Amino acid sequence: MVSFEMNDQKKIGLGLTGFGIFFSFLGIIFFFDKGLLVMGNILFVSGVSITIGLKSTMQFFMKRSNFKGTISFGVGFFILIMGWPILGMIVEAYGFIVLFSGFWPTLAVFLQKIPVLGWLFQQPFIRSLFDRYRGKRMPV
């Protein structure tokens, strides 16, 4: 059984992940600032690794079905470090979408359950988009 206990290690990991997303957002807002984007990526990946554990992180990124996303994310990060932030972020975004595509159905269900925003996501047009791309939900 998976433990959902919130210990200090998971709190630190979630904090690092949040700071990674924040720094990436700032990097995009400040016209693709290379330093902020690199810092955001490092914090995001280290936060995910600390949150779910090193072994689970390696298993997730090395899964055969995730190779394309892992390689795209890594190549995008390398391009970002080399000095081409816009191209690097495009390649990273593709890798991120491919890596986490199994979680989109779960995210769609979560968004429909939010009290205020759920009403918007339950409108017929948007709900039909969710139902079309829902597929099979993965347990989280």
Short mmCIF file of C-alpha atoms in Angstrom, two decimals:
data_model
loop_
_atom_site.label_atom_id
_atom_site.label_comp_id
_atom_site.label_asym_id
_atom_site.label_seq_id
_atom_site.Cartn_x
_atom_site.Cartn_y
_atom_site.Cartn_z
CA MET A 1 0.00 0.00 0.00
CA VAL A 2 1.28 3.45 -0.89
CA SER A 3 1.90 5.76 2.04
CA PHE A 4 0.50 9.27 1.82
CA GLU A 5 2.17 10.34 5.04
CA MET A 6 3.58 13.87 4.85
CA ASN A 7 7.02 13.71 6.44
CA ASP A 8 9.72 16.40 6.41
CA GLN A 9 11.42 14.96 3.32
CA LYS A 10 8.21 15.22 1.27
CA LYS A 11 7.60 18.75 2.54
CA ILE A 12 11.08 19.80 1.41
CA GLY A 13 10.59 18.07 -1.93
CA LEU A 14 7.26 19.79 -2.53
CA GLY A 15 8.82 23.11 -1.57
CA LEU A 16 11.68 22.62 -4.02
CA THR A 17 9.24 21.59 -6.74
CA GLY A 18 7.14 24.69 -6.06
CA PHE A 19 10.19 26.94 -6.17
CA GLY A 20 11.23 25.25 -9.42
CA ILE A 21 7.90 26.05 -11.01
CA PHE A 22 8.07 29.60 -9.64
CA PHE A 23 11.59 30.22 -11.00
CA SER A 24 10.63 28.75 -14.37
CA PHE A 25 7.60 31.05 -14.46
CA LEU A 26 9.80 34.04 -13.60
CA GLY A 27 12.28 33.01 -16.29
CA ILE A 28 9.52 33.00 -18.89
CA ILE A 29 8.08 36.31 -17.66
CA PHE A 30 11.52 37.96 -17.81
CA PHE A 31 11.86 37.21 -21.52
CA PHE A 32 13.33 33.71 -21.21
CA ASP A 33 16.09 34.57 -18.76
CA LYS A 34 18.52 31.65 -18.98
CA GLY A 35 19.64 31.76 -15.34
CA LEU A 36 16.13 31.65 -13.90
CA LEU A 37 15.06 28.88 -16.28
CA VAL A 38 18.07 26.71 -15.42
CA MET A 39 17.52 27.31 -11.71
CA GLY A 40 13.84 26.42 -12.09
CA ASN A 41 14.66 23.17 -13.89
CA ILE A 42 17.24 22.10 -11.33
CA LEU A 43 14.88 22.86 -8.43
CA PHE A 44 11.96 21.11 -10.13
CA VAL A 45 13.84 17.89 -10.89
CA SER A 46 15.49 17.78 -7.46
CA GLY A 47 12.14 18.47 -5.78
CA VAL A 48 10.43 15.63 -7.64
CA SER A 49 13.34 13.34 -6.78
CA ILE A 50 13.16 14.17 -3.08
CA THR A 51 9.37 13.96 -2.97
CA ILE A 52 8.92 10.51 -4.52
CA GLY A 53 12.38 9.13 -3.75
CA LEU A 54 15.44 8.53 -5.88
CA LYS A 55 14.57 4.94 -6.79
CA SER A 56 11.03 5.84 -7.92
CA THR A 57 12.36 8.81 -9.88
CA MET A 58 14.85 6.65 -11.74
CA GLN A 59 12.18 4.03 -12.44
CA PHE A 60 9.82 6.71 -13.77
CA PHE A 61 12.36 8.37 -16.07
CA MET A 62 13.89 5.09 -17.27
CA LYS A 63 10.59 3.38 -18.12
CA ARG A 64 10.58 2.26 -21.73
CA SER A 65 7.37 4.19 -22.44
CA ASN A 66 8.94 7.40 -21.06
CA PHE A 67 12.23 7.33 -22.99
CA LYS A 68 11.06 9.83 -25.60
CA GLY A 69 9.97 12.32 -22.94
CA THR A 70 13.10 11.81 -20.83
CA ILE A 71 15.41 12.36 -23.79
CA SER A 72 13.44 15.41 -24.95
CA PHE A 73 13.51 16.93 -21.47
CA GLY A 74 17.26 16.29 -21.14
CA VAL A 75 18.06 17.66 -24.60
CA GLY A 76 15.92 20.72 -23.90
CA PHE A 77 17.78 21.31 -20.64
CA PHE A 78 21.13 20.99 -22.46
CA ILE A 79 19.97 23.44 -25.16
CA LEU A 80 18.88 25.82 -22.40
CA ILE A 81 22.30 25.64 -20.75
CA MET A 82 24.00 26.21 -24.11
CA GLY A 83 22.26 29.58 -24.42
CA TRP A 84 19.13 29.07 -26.54
CA PRO A 85 16.36 29.44 -23.95
CA ILE A 86 13.34 29.62 -26.27
CA LEU A 87 14.26 26.50 -28.25
CA GLY A 88 15.28 24.73 -25.03
CA MET A 89 11.93 25.49 -23.38
CA ILE A 90 10.00 24.28 -26.43
CA VAL A 91 11.88 20.96 -26.44
CA GLU A 92 11.52 20.67 -22.64
CA ALA A 93 7.80 21.40 -22.82
CA TYR A 94 7.37 18.62 -25.36
CA GLY A 95 9.30 16.24 -23.11
CA PHE A 96 7.25 17.31 -20.08
CA ILE A 97 3.97 16.69 -21.92
CA VAL A 98 5.13 13.26 -23.11
CA LEU A 99 6.48 12.30 -19.68
CA PHE A 100 3.39 13.28 -17.73
CA SER A 101 0.74 12.41 -20.34
CA GLY A 102 -0.47 9.54 -18.16
CA PHE A 103 -1.43 12.02 -15.43
CA TRP A 104 -3.59 14.31 -17.60
CA PRO A 105 -6.79 12.24 -17.12
CA THR A 106 -6.35 12.35 -13.35
CA LEU A 107 -5.74 16.11 -13.55
CA ALA A 108 -8.91 16.54 -15.62
CA VAL A 109 -11.01 14.75 -13.00
CA PHE A 110 -9.36 16.82 -10.24
CA LEU A 111 -10.10 20.10 -12.07
CA GLN A 112 -13.75 19.13 -12.48
CA LYS A 113 -14.05 18.58 -8.71
CA ILE A 114 -12.71 22.03 -7.66
CA PRO A 115 -15.63 24.04 -6.23
CA VAL A 116 -15.38 27.30 -8.22
CA LEU A 117 -13.39 26.25 -11.28
CA GLY A 118 -15.17 22.90 -11.50
CA TRP A 119 -18.28 24.63 -12.82
CA LEU A 120 -16.27 25.97 -15.77
CA PHE A 121 -14.68 22.61 -16.51
CA GLN A 122 -18.07 20.87 -16.39
CA GLN A 123 -19.56 22.94 -19.21
CA PRO A 124 -20.55 20.74 -22.17
CA PHE A 125 -17.89 21.98 -24.63
CA ILE A 126 -14.97 21.72 -22.21
CA ARG A 127 -16.26 18.46 -20.74
CA SER A 128 -16.40 16.93 -24.24
CA LEU A 129 -12.73 17.89 -24.71
CA PHE A 130 -11.85 16.21 -21.39
CA ASP A 131 -13.86 13.10 -22.27
CA ARG A 132 -12.17 12.83 -25.66
CA TYR A 133 -8.66 12.87 -24.18
CA ARG A 134 -9.45 11.16 -20.89
CA GLY A 135 -8.36 7.64 -21.74
CA LYS A 136 -7.49 5.41 -18.83
CA ARG A 137 -6.83 6.98 -15.43
CA MET A 138 -3.63 6.11 -13.66
CA PRO A 139 -3.68 5.67 -9.89
CA VAL A 140 -1.81 8.43 -8.12
#
